[in-house]
């Protein structure tokens, strides 16, 4: 097979994957439907950020980009919970100083990844090219060229679909058959809002935390940006009595924020305008299996496993995909038949597991974090980790601070959950010591 690979999509996953491929000697063409964001001025008032953790950092280190990204990140050591009466309290993510996650600008990271890929000298990014179809038998891709307003066809040897949750490559793979696909809508959407720096130019809240306003059926979160603003995201039902459908008028928007998020309401300028002008994003999970067709096509990133954003893992999981594929490329040089089938075999269960865990974490974040039983369970799991560091690692830590495959994390997390509940059913938290716990852990 010619050492040329075609990628669809230059979002977060595409350029990273292209860099790995270039480093293995392949030349890569990426086709991206948008224009080059490096030539477009980004609206300074809206900075969108993401939480980066160990899986993503590992991949960025493998391609040599982390050192450049590191100064653009802000460490977040835990969840800062904002109660209705305005009091705040921090729930740490981990027990060790290095157990933090990092807020990073999506646009800056994406631009750095594109430049890094191009700097290999083996990657060409073609912008304004929307993939509109793929013929797997003829190995032909169809594009709409937004610059010339024309459709065109381009042959390929091997195509990698990194074109996000509504993947055109995946659609073509589905139509070929022998492919399981399910999209599970969450029923809740999101809206991003900005809190600018204060009058003194500084952050208006503690910057080294991910802020959460858990309100049962919905929640607001806020992540810090390096320009000292915060990006808030309201996660809210799409329909129903309290929902994006029912809250649209100025007075209802003000009422919602005033009642539910009073401390944020005071700092959100022009809340009605922001709310009415910013789009509603839809959320859902993609489950598909396998992720490849013969040695012709493969999906990575959101195209393979879009997940809801409540574990902060979509991008991290996507970056880990690239690292996993890279390891298979090293193990089976140029043998794409085996590389791709092993990729699906080994990694699809991990995509499904993080999709499930991410949905579960929505309930945890919007509701359980203030529940007394949750708090006791959390305290006990931290205690267990100190007593049995080799045997017990909290699920959040396994996901965010380790590289344990997600499917193993899910299974181990379930067992640990049962164990914590069994202990708490029998003992008061303060009474649990190593001897008692050992009886349960075995
Ligand atoms: C509100 C929100 C918050 C999130 N927060 C986090 C977080 O904190 N941490 C985290 O790890 N993840 C987070 N994520 C998930 C993360 O954004 C995604 O997992 C990540 O962007 C996946 O990268 P991707 O390249 O696979 O897809 P995308 O980033 O969606 O990129 C796909 C690219 O393909 C292009 N494309 C699409 N269709 C075509 C086509 N037909 N032809 C050509 N090009 C095409 C698109 O223009 C785009 O550039 C969040 C997601 C959301 C919605």
PDB file of C-alpha atoms in Angstrom, residues 185-331:
ATOM      1  CA  UNK A 185     -29.360  11.754  22.648  1.00  0.00           C
ATOM      2  CA  UNK A 186     -28.987  13.036  26.216  1.00  0.00           C
ATOM      3  CA  UNK A 187     -32.136  15.156  26.108  1.00  0.00           C
ATOM      4  CA  UNK A 188     -30.110  18.009  27.582  1.00  0.00           C
ATOM      5  CA  UNK A 189     -28.195  20.666  25.651  1.00  0.00           C
ATOM      6  CA  UNK A 190     -25.731  23.397  26.569  1.00  0.00           C
ATOM      7  CA  UNK A 191     -25.090  27.092  26.164  1.00  0.00           C
ATOM      8  CA  UNK A 192     -21.771  28.880  26.691  1.00  0.00           C
ATOM      9  CA  UNK A 193     -21.586  32.259  28.465  1.00  0.00           C
ATOM     10  CA  UNK A 194     -18.617  34.445  29.399  1.00  0.00           C
ATOM     11  CA  UNK A 195     -17.617  36.068  32.675  1.00  0.00           C
ATOM     12  CA  UNK A 196     -14.960  38.703  31.908  1.00  0.00           C
ATOM     13  CA  UNK A 197     -12.048  39.591  34.220  1.00  0.00           C
ATOM     14  CA  UNK A 198     -12.951  41.957  37.063  1.00  0.00           C
ATOM     15  CA  UNK A 199     -12.347  45.719  37.011  1.00  0.00           C
ATOM     16  CA  UNK A 200      -8.816  45.123  38.351  1.00  0.00           C
ATOM     17  CA  UNK A 201      -8.182  42.807  35.389  1.00  0.00           C
ATOM     18  CA  UNK A 202      -8.077  39.719  37.588  1.00  0.00           C
ATOM     19  CA  UNK A 203     -10.135  36.528  37.861  1.00  0.00           C
ATOM     20  CA  UNK A 204     -13.457  37.073  39.615  1.00  0.00           C
ATOM     21  CA  UNK A 205     -13.293  33.654  41.332  1.00  0.00           C
ATOM     22  CA  UNK A 206     -10.640  31.176  42.382  1.00  0.00           C
ATOM     23  CA  UNK A 207      -8.915  30.297  39.079  1.00  0.00           C
ATOM     24  CA  UNK A 208      -7.472  26.919  40.099  1.00  0.00           C
ATOM     25  CA  UNK A 209     -10.806  25.122  40.217  1.00  0.00           C
ATOM     26  CA  UNK A 210     -13.646  23.955  38.015  1.00  0.00           C
ATOM     27  CA  UNK A 211     -16.690  25.773  39.373  1.00  0.00           C
ATOM     28  CA  UNK A 212     -20.030  23.956  39.572  1.00  0.00           C
ATOM     29  CA  UNK A 213     -23.529  25.047  40.499  1.00  0.00           C
ATOM     30  CA  UNK A 214     -25.309  21.663  40.928  1.00  0.00           C
ATOM     31  CA  UNK A 215     -29.053  22.182  40.830  1.00  0.00           C
ATOM     32  CA  UNK A 216     -30.499  18.676  40.510  1.00  0.00           C
ATOM     33  CA  UNK A 217     -32.019  18.630  37.041  1.00  0.00           C
ATOM     34  CA  UNK A 218     -29.463  21.008  35.540  1.00  0.00           C
ATOM     35  CA  UNK A 219     -26.163  22.698  36.324  1.00  0.00           C
ATOM     36  CA  UNK A 220     -23.843  25.544  35.459  1.00  0.00           C
ATOM     37  CA  UNK A 221     -20.079  25.079  35.309  1.00  0.00           C
ATOM     38  CA  UNK A 222     -17.202  27.534  34.754  1.00  0.00           C
ATOM     39  CA  UNK A 223     -13.597  26.960  33.664  1.00  0.00           C
ATOM     40  CA  UNK A 224     -10.845  29.600  33.839  1.00  0.00           C
ATOM     41  CA  UNK A 225      -9.120  31.061  30.755  1.00  0.00           C
ATOM     42  CA  UNK A 226      -5.619  32.519  30.606  1.00  0.00           C
ATOM     43  CA  UNK A 227      -7.066  35.946  29.749  1.00  0.00           C
ATOM     44  CA  UNK A 228      -8.552  35.766  33.284  1.00  0.00           C
ATOM     45  CA  UNK A 229     -12.103  35.345  32.091  1.00  0.00           C
ATOM     46  CA  UNK A 230     -14.254  32.297  32.820  1.00  0.00           C
ATOM     47  CA  UNK A 231     -16.259  30.331  30.270  1.00  0.00           C
ATOM     48  CA  UNK A 232     -19.516  29.199  31.863  1.00  0.00           C
ATOM     49  CA  UNK A 233     -21.592  26.410  30.386  1.00  0.00           C
ATOM     50  CA  UNK A 234     -25.221  25.896  31.304  1.00  0.00           C
ATOM     51  CA  UNK A 235     -26.301  22.252  30.894  1.00  0.00           C
ATOM     52  CA  UNK A 236     -30.067  22.282  30.719  1.00  0.00           C
ATOM     53  CA  UNK A 237     -32.996  20.093  29.568  1.00  0.00           C
ATOM     54  CA  UNK A 238     -34.005  20.688  25.963  1.00  0.00           C
ATOM     55  CA  UNK A 239     -37.738  20.400  26.728  1.00  0.00           C
ATOM     56  CA  UNK A 240     -40.033  20.553  29.754  1.00  0.00           C
ATOM     57  CA  UNK A 241     -41.141  22.928  32.481  1.00  0.00           C
ATOM     58  CA  UNK A 242     -37.611  24.266  33.117  1.00  0.00           C
ATOM     59  CA  UNK A 243     -35.768  23.958  29.835  1.00  0.00           C
ATOM     60  CA  UNK A 244     -34.299  25.752  26.836  1.00  0.00           C
ATOM     61  CA  UNK A 245     -37.770  25.497  25.343  1.00  0.00           C
ATOM     62  CA  UNK A 246     -39.479  27.283  28.254  1.00  0.00           C
ATOM     63  CA  UNK A 247     -36.741  29.801  29.175  1.00  0.00           C
ATOM     64  CA  UNK A 248     -36.371  32.163  26.242  1.00  0.00           C
ATOM     65  CA  UNK A 249     -37.752  35.545  27.276  1.00  0.00           C
ATOM     66  CA  UNK A 250     -35.553  38.139  29.008  1.00  0.00           C
ATOM     67  CA  UNK A 251     -37.446  38.004  32.309  1.00  0.00           C
ATOM     68  CA  UNK A 252     -37.316  34.191  32.422  1.00  0.00           C
ATOM     69  CA  UNK A 253     -33.580  34.169  31.712  1.00  0.00           C
ATOM     70  CA  UNK A 254     -32.921  36.752  34.425  1.00  0.00           C
ATOM     71  CA  UNK A 255     -35.246  34.896  36.776  1.00  0.00           C
ATOM     72  CA  UNK A 256     -33.414  31.613  36.225  1.00  0.00           C
ATOM     73  CA  UNK A 257     -29.964  33.072  36.876  1.00  0.00           C
ATOM     74  CA  UNK A 258     -31.100  35.275  39.730  1.00  0.00           C
ATOM     75  CA  UNK A 259     -32.771  32.393  41.552  1.00  0.00           C
ATOM     76  CA  UNK A 260     -30.458  29.507  40.741  1.00  0.00           C
ATOM     77  CA  UNK A 261     -27.007  31.033  40.211  1.00  0.00           C
ATOM     78  CA  UNK A 262     -27.121  34.349  42.146  1.00  0.00           C
ATOM     79  CA  UNK A 263     -23.353  34.782  42.495  1.00  0.00           C
ATOM     80  CA  UNK A 264     -22.821  34.094  38.765  1.00  0.00           C
ATOM     81  CA  UNK A 265     -25.761  36.360  37.826  1.00  0.00           C
ATOM     82  CA  UNK A 266     -23.950  39.302  39.442  1.00  0.00           C
ATOM     83  CA  UNK A 267     -20.879  38.740  37.257  1.00  0.00           C
ATOM     84  CA  UNK A 268     -22.438  37.743  33.924  1.00  0.00           C
ATOM     85  CA  UNK A 269     -22.737  40.939  31.862  1.00  0.00           C
ATOM     86  CA  UNK A 270     -25.684  41.285  29.465  1.00  0.00           C
ATOM     87  CA  UNK A 271     -26.924  37.866  30.495  1.00  0.00           C
ATOM     88  CA  UNK A 272     -30.086  38.165  28.404  1.00  0.00           C
ATOM     89  CA  UNK A 273     -28.158  39.110  25.240  1.00  0.00           C
ATOM     90  CA  UNK A 274     -25.557  36.397  25.805  1.00  0.00           C
ATOM     91  CA  UNK A 275     -28.233  33.805  26.443  1.00  0.00           C
ATOM     92  CA  UNK A 276     -30.329  34.772  23.445  1.00  0.00           C
ATOM     93  CA  UNK A 277     -27.416  35.188  21.022  1.00  0.00           C
ATOM     94  CA  UNK A 278     -25.272  32.170  21.859  1.00  0.00           C
ATOM     95  CA  UNK A 279     -26.350  28.921  20.226  1.00  0.00           C
ATOM     96  CA  UNK A 280     -27.689  25.852  22.009  1.00  0.00           C
ATOM     97  CA  UNK A 281     -25.382  22.857  21.577  1.00  0.00           C
ATOM     98  CA  UNK A 282     -26.881  19.367  21.417  1.00  0.00           C
ATOM     99  CA  UNK A 283     -25.430  16.461  23.380  1.00  0.00           C
ATOM    100  CA  UNK A 284     -25.472  12.721  22.871  1.00  0.00           C
ATOM    101  CA  UNK A 285     -23.313   9.598  22.789  1.00  0.00           C
ATOM    102  CA  UNK A 286     -22.149   7.668  19.737  1.00  0.00           C
ATOM    103  CA  UNK A 287     -21.699   3.908  20.028  1.00  0.00           C
ATOM    104  CA  UNK A 288     -20.418   2.066  16.986  1.00  0.00           C
ATOM    105  CA  UNK A 289     -18.651  -1.196  16.349  1.00  0.00           C
ATOM    106  CA  UNK A 290     -16.321  -1.935  14.631  1.00  0.00           C
ATOM    107  CA  UNK A 291     -14.414   1.287  13.994  1.00  0.00           C
ATOM    108  CA  UNK A 292     -12.896   0.078  10.719  1.00  0.00           C
ATOM    109  CA  UNK A 293     -13.665  -1.459   7.319  1.00  0.00           C
ATOM    110  CA  UNK A 294     -10.978  -3.882   6.079  1.00  0.00           C
ATOM    111  CA  UNK A 295      -7.730  -1.979   5.453  1.00  0.00           C
ATOM    112  CA  UNK A 296      -9.616   0.896   3.842  1.00  0.00           C
ATOM    113  CA  UNK A 297     -11.208   3.060   6.508  1.00  0.00           C
ATOM    114  CA  UNK A 298     -11.113   3.727  10.239  1.00  0.00           C
ATOM    115  CA  UNK A 299     -12.770   6.126  12.687  1.00  0.00           C
ATOM    116  CA  UNK A 300     -11.054   7.908  15.573  1.00  0.00           C
ATOM    117  CA  UNK A 301     -12.122  10.600  18.034  1.00  0.00           C
ATOM    118  CA  UNK A 302     -15.724  11.782  18.252  1.00  0.00           C
ATOM    119  CA  UNK A 303     -16.528  10.085  14.922  1.00  0.00           C
ATOM    120  CA  UNK A 304     -15.966   6.757  16.699  1.00  0.00           C
ATOM    121  CA  UNK A 305     -17.177   7.597  20.199  1.00  0.00           C
ATOM    122  CA  UNK A 306     -18.682  11.038  20.789  1.00  0.00           C
ATOM    123  CA  UNK A 307     -19.331  11.229  24.524  1.00  0.00           C
ATOM    124  CA  UNK A 308     -21.183  13.764  26.652  1.00  0.00           C
ATOM    125  CA  UNK A 309     -18.713  16.191  28.254  1.00  0.00           C
ATOM    126  CA  UNK A 310     -19.220  15.393  31.950  1.00  0.00           C
ATOM    127  CA  UNK A 311     -16.010  13.461  32.560  1.00  0.00           C
ATOM    128  CA  UNK A 312     -13.937  15.966  30.544  1.00  0.00           C
ATOM    129  CA  UNK A 313     -12.722  13.023  28.481  1.00  0.00           C
ATOM    130  CA  UNK A 314     -13.920  13.412  24.861  1.00  0.00           C
ATOM    131  CA  UNK A 315     -10.721  15.025  23.643  1.00  0.00           C
ATOM    132  CA  UNK A 316      -8.554  13.037  26.055  1.00  0.00           C
ATOM    133  CA  UNK A 317     -10.060   9.792  24.798  1.00  0.00           C
ATOM    134  CA  UNK A 318      -9.599  10.963  21.196  1.00  0.00           C
ATOM    135  CA  UNK A 319      -5.936  11.757  21.806  1.00  0.00           C
ATOM    136  CA  UNK A 320      -5.501   8.374  23.444  1.00  0.00           C
ATOM    137  CA  UNK A 321      -6.972   6.752  20.287  1.00  0.00           C
ATOM    138  CA  UNK A 322      -4.076   8.246  18.311  1.00  0.00           C
ATOM    139  CA  UNK A 323      -1.534   6.924  20.789  1.00  0.00           C
ATOM    140  CA  UNK A 324      -3.117   3.438  20.757  1.00  0.00           C
ATOM    141  CA  UNK A 325      -3.119   3.381  16.935  1.00  0.00           C
ATOM    142  CA  UNK A 326       0.504   4.544  16.947  1.00  0.00           C
ATOM    143  CA  UNK A 327       1.500   1.624  19.183  1.00  0.00           C
ATOM    144  CA  UNK A 328      -0.210  -0.777  16.773  1.00  0.00           C
ATOM    145  CA  UNK A 329       1.629   0.854  13.839  1.00  0.00           C
ATOM    146  CA  UNK A 330       4.887   0.161  15.667  1.00  0.00           C
ATOM    147  CA  UNK A 331       3.866  -3.431  16.434  1.00  0.00           C
TER     148      UNK A 331
END
